[in-house]
Short mmCIF file of C-alpha atoms in Angstrom, two decimals:
data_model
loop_
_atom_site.label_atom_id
_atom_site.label_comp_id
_atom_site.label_asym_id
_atom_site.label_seq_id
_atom_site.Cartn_x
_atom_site.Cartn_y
_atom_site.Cartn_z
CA UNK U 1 -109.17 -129.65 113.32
CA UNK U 2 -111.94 -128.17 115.01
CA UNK U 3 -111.47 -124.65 116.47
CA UNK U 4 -114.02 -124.88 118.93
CA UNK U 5 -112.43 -124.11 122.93
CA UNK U 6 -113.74 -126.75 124.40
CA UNK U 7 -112.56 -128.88 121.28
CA UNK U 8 -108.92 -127.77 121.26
CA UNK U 9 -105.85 -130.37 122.25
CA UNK U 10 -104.78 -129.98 125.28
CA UNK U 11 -101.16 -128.39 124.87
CA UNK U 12 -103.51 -125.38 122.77
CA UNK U 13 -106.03 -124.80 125.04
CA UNK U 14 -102.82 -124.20 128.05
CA UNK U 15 -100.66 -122.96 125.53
CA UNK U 16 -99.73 -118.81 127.01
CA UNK U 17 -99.23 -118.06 123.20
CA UNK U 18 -101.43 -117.28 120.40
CA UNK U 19 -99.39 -119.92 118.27
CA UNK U 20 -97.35 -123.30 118.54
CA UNK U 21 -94.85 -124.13 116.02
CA UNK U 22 -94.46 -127.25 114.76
CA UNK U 23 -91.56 -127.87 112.24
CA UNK U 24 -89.69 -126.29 110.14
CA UNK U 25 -88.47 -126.99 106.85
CA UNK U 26 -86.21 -124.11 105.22
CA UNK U 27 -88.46 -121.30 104.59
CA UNK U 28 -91.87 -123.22 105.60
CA UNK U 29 -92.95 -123.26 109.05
CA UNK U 30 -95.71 -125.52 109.71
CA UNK U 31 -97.81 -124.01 112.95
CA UNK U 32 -101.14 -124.11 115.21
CA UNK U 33 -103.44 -122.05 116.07
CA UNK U 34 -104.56 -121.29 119.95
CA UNK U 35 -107.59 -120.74 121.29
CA UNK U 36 -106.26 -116.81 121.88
CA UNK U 37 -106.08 -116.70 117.83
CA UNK U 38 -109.89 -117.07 117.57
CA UNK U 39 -111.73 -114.36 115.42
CA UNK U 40 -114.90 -112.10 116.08
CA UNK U 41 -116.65 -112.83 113.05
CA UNK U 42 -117.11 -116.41 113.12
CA UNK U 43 -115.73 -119.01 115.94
CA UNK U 44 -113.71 -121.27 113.70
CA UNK U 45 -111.39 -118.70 111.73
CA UNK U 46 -108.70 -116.79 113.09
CA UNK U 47 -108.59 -112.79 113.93
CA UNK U 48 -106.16 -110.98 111.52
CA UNK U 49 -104.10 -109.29 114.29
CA UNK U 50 -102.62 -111.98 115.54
CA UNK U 51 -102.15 -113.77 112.07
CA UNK U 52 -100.59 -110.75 110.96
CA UNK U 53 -98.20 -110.98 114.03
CA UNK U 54 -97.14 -113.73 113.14
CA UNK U 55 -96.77 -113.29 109.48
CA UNK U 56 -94.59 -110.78 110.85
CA UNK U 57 -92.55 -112.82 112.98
CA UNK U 58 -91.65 -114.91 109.91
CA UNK U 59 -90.89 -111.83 107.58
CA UNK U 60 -88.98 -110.09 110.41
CA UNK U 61 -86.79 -112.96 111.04
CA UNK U 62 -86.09 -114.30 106.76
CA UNK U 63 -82.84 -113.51 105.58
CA UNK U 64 -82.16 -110.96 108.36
CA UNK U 65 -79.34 -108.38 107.73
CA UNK U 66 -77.78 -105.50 109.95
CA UNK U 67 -78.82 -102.13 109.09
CA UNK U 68 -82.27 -102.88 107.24
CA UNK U 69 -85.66 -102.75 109.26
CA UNK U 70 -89.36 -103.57 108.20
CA UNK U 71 -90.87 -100.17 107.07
CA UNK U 72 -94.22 -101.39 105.02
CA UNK U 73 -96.28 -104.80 105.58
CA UNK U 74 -98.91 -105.02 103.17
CA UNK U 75 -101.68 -107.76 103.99
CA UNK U 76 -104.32 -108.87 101.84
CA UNK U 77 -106.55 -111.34 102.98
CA UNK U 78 -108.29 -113.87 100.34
CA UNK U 79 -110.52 -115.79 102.17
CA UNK U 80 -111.36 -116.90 105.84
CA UNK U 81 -108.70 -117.98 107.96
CA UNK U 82 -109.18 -121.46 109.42
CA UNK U 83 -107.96 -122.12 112.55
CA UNK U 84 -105.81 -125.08 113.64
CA UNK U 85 -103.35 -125.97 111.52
CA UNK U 86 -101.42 -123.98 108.37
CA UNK U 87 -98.43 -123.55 106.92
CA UNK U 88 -96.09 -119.73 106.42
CA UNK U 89 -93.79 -119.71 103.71
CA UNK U 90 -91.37 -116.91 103.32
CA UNK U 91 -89.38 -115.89 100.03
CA UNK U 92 -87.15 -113.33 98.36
CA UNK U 93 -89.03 -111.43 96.00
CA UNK U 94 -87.05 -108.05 95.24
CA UNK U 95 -82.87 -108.91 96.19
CA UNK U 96 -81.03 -105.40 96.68
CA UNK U 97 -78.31 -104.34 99.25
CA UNK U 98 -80.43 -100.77 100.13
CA UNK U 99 -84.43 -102.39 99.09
CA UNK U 100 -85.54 -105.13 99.49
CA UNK U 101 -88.92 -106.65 99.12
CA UNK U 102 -90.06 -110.03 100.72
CA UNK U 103 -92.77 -112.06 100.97
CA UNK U 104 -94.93 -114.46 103.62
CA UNK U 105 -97.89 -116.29 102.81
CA UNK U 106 -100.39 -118.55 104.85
CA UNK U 107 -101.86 -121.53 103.17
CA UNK U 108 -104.72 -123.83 105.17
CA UNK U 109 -106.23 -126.87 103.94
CA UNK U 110 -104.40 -126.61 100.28
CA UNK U 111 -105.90 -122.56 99.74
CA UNK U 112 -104.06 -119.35 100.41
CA UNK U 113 -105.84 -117.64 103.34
CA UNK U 114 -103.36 -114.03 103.36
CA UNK U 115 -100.41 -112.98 101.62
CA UNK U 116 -98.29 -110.60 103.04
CA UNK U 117 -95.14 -108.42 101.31
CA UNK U 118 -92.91 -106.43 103.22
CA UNK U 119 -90.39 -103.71 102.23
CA UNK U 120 -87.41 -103.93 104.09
CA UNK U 121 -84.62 -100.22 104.11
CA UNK U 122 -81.54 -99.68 105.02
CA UNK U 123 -81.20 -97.26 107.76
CA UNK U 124 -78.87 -94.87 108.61
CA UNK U 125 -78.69 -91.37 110.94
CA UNK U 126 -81.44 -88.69 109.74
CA UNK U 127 -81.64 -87.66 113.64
CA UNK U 128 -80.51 -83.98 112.33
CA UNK U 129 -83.55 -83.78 109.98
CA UNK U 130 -86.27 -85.43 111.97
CA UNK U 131 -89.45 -84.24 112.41
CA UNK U 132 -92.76 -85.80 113.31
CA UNK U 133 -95.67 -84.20 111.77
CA UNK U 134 -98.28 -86.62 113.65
CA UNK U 135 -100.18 -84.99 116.44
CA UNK U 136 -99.97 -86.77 120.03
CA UNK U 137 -102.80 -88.90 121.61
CA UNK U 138 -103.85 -88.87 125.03
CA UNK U 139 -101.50 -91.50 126.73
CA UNK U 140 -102.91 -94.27 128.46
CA UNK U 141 -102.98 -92.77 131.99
CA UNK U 142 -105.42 -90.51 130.57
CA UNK U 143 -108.07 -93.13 129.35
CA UNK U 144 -110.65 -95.68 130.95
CA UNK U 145 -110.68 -99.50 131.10
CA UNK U 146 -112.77 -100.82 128.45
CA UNK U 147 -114.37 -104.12 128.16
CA UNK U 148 -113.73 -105.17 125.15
CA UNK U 149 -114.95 -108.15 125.32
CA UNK U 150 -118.59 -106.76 125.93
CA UNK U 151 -118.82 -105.76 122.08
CA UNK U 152 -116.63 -108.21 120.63
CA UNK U 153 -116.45 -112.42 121.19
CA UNK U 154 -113.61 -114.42 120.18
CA UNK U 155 -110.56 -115.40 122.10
CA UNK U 156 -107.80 -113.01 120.49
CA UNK U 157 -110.17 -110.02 121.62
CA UNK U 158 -110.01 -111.84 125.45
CA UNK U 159 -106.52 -111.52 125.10
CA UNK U 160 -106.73 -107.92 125.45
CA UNK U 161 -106.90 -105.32 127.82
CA UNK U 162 -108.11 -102.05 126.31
CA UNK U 163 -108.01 -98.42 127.80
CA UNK U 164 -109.91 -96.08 125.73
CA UNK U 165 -110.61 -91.97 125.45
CA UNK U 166 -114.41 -91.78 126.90
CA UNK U 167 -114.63 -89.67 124.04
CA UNK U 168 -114.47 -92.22 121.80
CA UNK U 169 -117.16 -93.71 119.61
CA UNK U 170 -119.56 -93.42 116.14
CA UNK U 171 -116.29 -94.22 113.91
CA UNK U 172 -113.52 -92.21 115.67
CA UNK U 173 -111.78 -92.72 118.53
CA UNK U 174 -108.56 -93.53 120.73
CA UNK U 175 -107.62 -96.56 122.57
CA UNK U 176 -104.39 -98.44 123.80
CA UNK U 177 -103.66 -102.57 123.40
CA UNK U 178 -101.73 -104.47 125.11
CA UNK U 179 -101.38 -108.58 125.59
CA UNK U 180 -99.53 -110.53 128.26
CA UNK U 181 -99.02 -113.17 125.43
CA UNK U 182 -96.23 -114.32 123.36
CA UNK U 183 -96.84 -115.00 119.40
CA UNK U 184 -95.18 -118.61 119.51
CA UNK U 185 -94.94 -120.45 122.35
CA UNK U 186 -91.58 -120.55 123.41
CA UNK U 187 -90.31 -117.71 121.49
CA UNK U 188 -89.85 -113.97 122.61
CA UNK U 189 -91.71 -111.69 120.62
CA UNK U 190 -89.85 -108.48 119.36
CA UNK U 191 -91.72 -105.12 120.17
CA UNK U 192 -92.11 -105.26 116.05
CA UNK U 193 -94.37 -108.45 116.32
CA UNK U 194 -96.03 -107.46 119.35
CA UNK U 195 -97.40 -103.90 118.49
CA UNK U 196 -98.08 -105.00 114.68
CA UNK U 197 -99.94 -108.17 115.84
CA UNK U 198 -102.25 -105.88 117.04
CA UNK U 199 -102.98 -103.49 114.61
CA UNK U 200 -105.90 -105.14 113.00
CA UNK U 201 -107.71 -104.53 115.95
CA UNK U 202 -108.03 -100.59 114.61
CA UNK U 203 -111.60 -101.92 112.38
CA UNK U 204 -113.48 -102.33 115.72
CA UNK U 205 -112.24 -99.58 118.54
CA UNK U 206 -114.49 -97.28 117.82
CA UNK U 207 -116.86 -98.50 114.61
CA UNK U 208 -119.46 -96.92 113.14
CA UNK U 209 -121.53 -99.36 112.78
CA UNK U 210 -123.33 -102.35 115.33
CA UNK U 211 -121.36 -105.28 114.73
CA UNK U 212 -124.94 -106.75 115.69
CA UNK U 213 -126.56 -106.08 112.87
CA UNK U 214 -123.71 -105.52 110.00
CA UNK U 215 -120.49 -107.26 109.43
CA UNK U 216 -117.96 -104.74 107.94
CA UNK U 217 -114.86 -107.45 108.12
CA UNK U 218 -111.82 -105.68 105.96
CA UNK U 219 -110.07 -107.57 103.26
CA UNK U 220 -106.64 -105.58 103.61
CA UNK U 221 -104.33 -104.39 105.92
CA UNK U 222 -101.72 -101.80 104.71
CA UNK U 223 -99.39 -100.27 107.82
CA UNK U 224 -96.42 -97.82 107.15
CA UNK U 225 -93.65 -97.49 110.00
CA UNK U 226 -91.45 -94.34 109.64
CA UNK U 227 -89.99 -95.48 112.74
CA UNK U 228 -89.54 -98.90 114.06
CA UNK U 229 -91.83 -99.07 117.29
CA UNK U 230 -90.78 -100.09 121.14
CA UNK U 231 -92.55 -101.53 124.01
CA UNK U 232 -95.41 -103.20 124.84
CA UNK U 233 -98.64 -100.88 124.50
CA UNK U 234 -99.82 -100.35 120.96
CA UNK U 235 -102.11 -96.83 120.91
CA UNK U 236 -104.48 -95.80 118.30
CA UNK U 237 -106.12 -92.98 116.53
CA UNK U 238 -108.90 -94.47 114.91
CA UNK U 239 -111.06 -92.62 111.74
CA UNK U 240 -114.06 -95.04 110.28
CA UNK U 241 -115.80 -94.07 107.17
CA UNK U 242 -118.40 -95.91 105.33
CA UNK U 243 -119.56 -95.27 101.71
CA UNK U 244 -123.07 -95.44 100.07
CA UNK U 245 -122.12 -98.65 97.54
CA UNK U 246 -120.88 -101.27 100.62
CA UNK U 247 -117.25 -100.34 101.05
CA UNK U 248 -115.60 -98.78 103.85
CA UNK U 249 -112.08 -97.71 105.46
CA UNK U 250 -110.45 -97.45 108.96
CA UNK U 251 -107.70 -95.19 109.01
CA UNK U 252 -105.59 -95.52 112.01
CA UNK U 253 -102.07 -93.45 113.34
CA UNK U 254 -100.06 -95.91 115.21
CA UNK U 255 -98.30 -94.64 118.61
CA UNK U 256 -96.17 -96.69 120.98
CA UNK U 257 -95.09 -94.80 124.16
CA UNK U 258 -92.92 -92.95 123.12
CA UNK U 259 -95.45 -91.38 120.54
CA UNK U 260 -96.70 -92.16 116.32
CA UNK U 261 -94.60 -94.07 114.61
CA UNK U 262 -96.59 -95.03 111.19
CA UNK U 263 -99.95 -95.36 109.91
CA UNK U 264 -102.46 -97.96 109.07
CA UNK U 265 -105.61 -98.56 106.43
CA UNK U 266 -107.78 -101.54 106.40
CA UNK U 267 -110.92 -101.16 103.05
CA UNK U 268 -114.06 -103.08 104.49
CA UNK U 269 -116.47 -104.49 102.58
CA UNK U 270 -120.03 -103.47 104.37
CA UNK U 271 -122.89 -106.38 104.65
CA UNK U 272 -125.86 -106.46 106.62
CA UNK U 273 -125.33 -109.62 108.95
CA UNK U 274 -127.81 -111.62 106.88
CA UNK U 275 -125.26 -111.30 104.01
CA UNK U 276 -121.88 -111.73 105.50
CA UNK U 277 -120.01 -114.19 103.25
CA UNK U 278 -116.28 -113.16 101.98
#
């Protein structure tokens, strides 16, 4: 199905969601793609924020227990991500009462586009030993409106609104996210879902590069929570380095309102834009 806004059915292109689900069969969910799910890099894939929302989603809800909480999603991402139509399946890889380790992939037109794994703890009181190490950013009454838009195309990235430090810029930087969208249509979306979904937007807050003239797309996501985030604003302290050989890394501290609660790495592989294929 073509991806194209002007091309999309007409329950996507009104759907207030960045995803419509359409069956599901045991631990396969069979969805769509919305026009708010389009990518920067290319018009017919998906962004990985949202996709990794809703991987998410699927991993939060598998097999839930009481008293064990998502603390590691790692993402890897093995090829474009079509949009329209794909499948998530969700399994048990690593049993245990106290660990365990789960899995969530995204297949598209018979390929694997991203699989994503998931440690899941059990929790329990540490309140008399807690201690943040983190530093604070400035909060989002403290920032400016950004356009982001103005740098970046795609529909996920109109989703948006942005507030960044005027400081920001030349690979470092602060900004805070927030949508007005639900991940599936229909369905709330837990302050988990929401905040993560977002997190893949770290690789272009504050880049060092012109997105212009190089493409520096990242082929993992890796995000640690040492405490399970609330609310609606997702804020970001954003490091980009870029190497001599290709190869670069955005290194991002995550913060809800209330202040950090985990970290987050993407590696980017570094093309000039006449080079740009995965």
């Amino acid at each position: 199905m073509s991806f194209a806004p002007d091309r999309l059915p007409e329950d996507l292109a009104e759907a207030e969601a960045y995803y419509v689900l359409d069956a599901r069969d045991g631990d396969t969910a069979r969805y769509r793609s919305t026009v708010h799910a389009q990518g920067a890099w290319n018009p017919g894939e998906q962004h990985m924020a949202p996709a990794t929302g809703l991987l998410v989603h699927e991993l939060e809800r598998f097999q839930a227990r009481e008293g064990l909480r998502i603390v590691r999603v790692s993402l890897d991402i093995l090829g474009l991500i079509p949009g329209g139509g794909f499948t998530v399946t969700t399994r048990m890889v690593r049993p245990g009462r106290r660990i365990e380790l789960i899995e969530a992939t995204l297949e598209a037109h018979g390929r694997t586009s991203i699989v994503a794994r998931a440690w899941r703890l059990a929790t329990g009181d540490t309140s008399a030993v807690a201690h943040v190490q983190e530093p604070s950013i400035p909060g989002p009454e403290k920032c400016v409106e950004r356009e982001l838009s103005a740098r970046w195309p795609g529909g996920y990235i109109a989703s948006l609104t942005g507030l960044g430090d005027p400081a920001s810029g030349g690979g470092q930087g602060t900004a805070w996210l927030s949508n007005d969208l639900e991940m599936v249509d229909g369905e709330e979306t837990t302050p988990l879902v929401r905040l993560l979904g977002m997190v893949d937007t770290a690789n272009g807050v504050a880049p060092r590069l012109d997105p212009r003239a190089w493409a520096f797309p990242n082929v993992d996501l890796q995000i640690h929570l040492f405490r399970a985030p609330i609310g609606r604003r997702l804020g970001l302290r954003v490091l980009q380095s870029v190497g001599e050989d290709g190869v670069g890394l955005t290194s991002s501290v995550l913060h809800d309102e209330q202040g950090p609660f985990g970290r987050a790495e993407q590696i980017l592989t570094v093309r000039e834009q006449a080079a740009t294929s995965r």
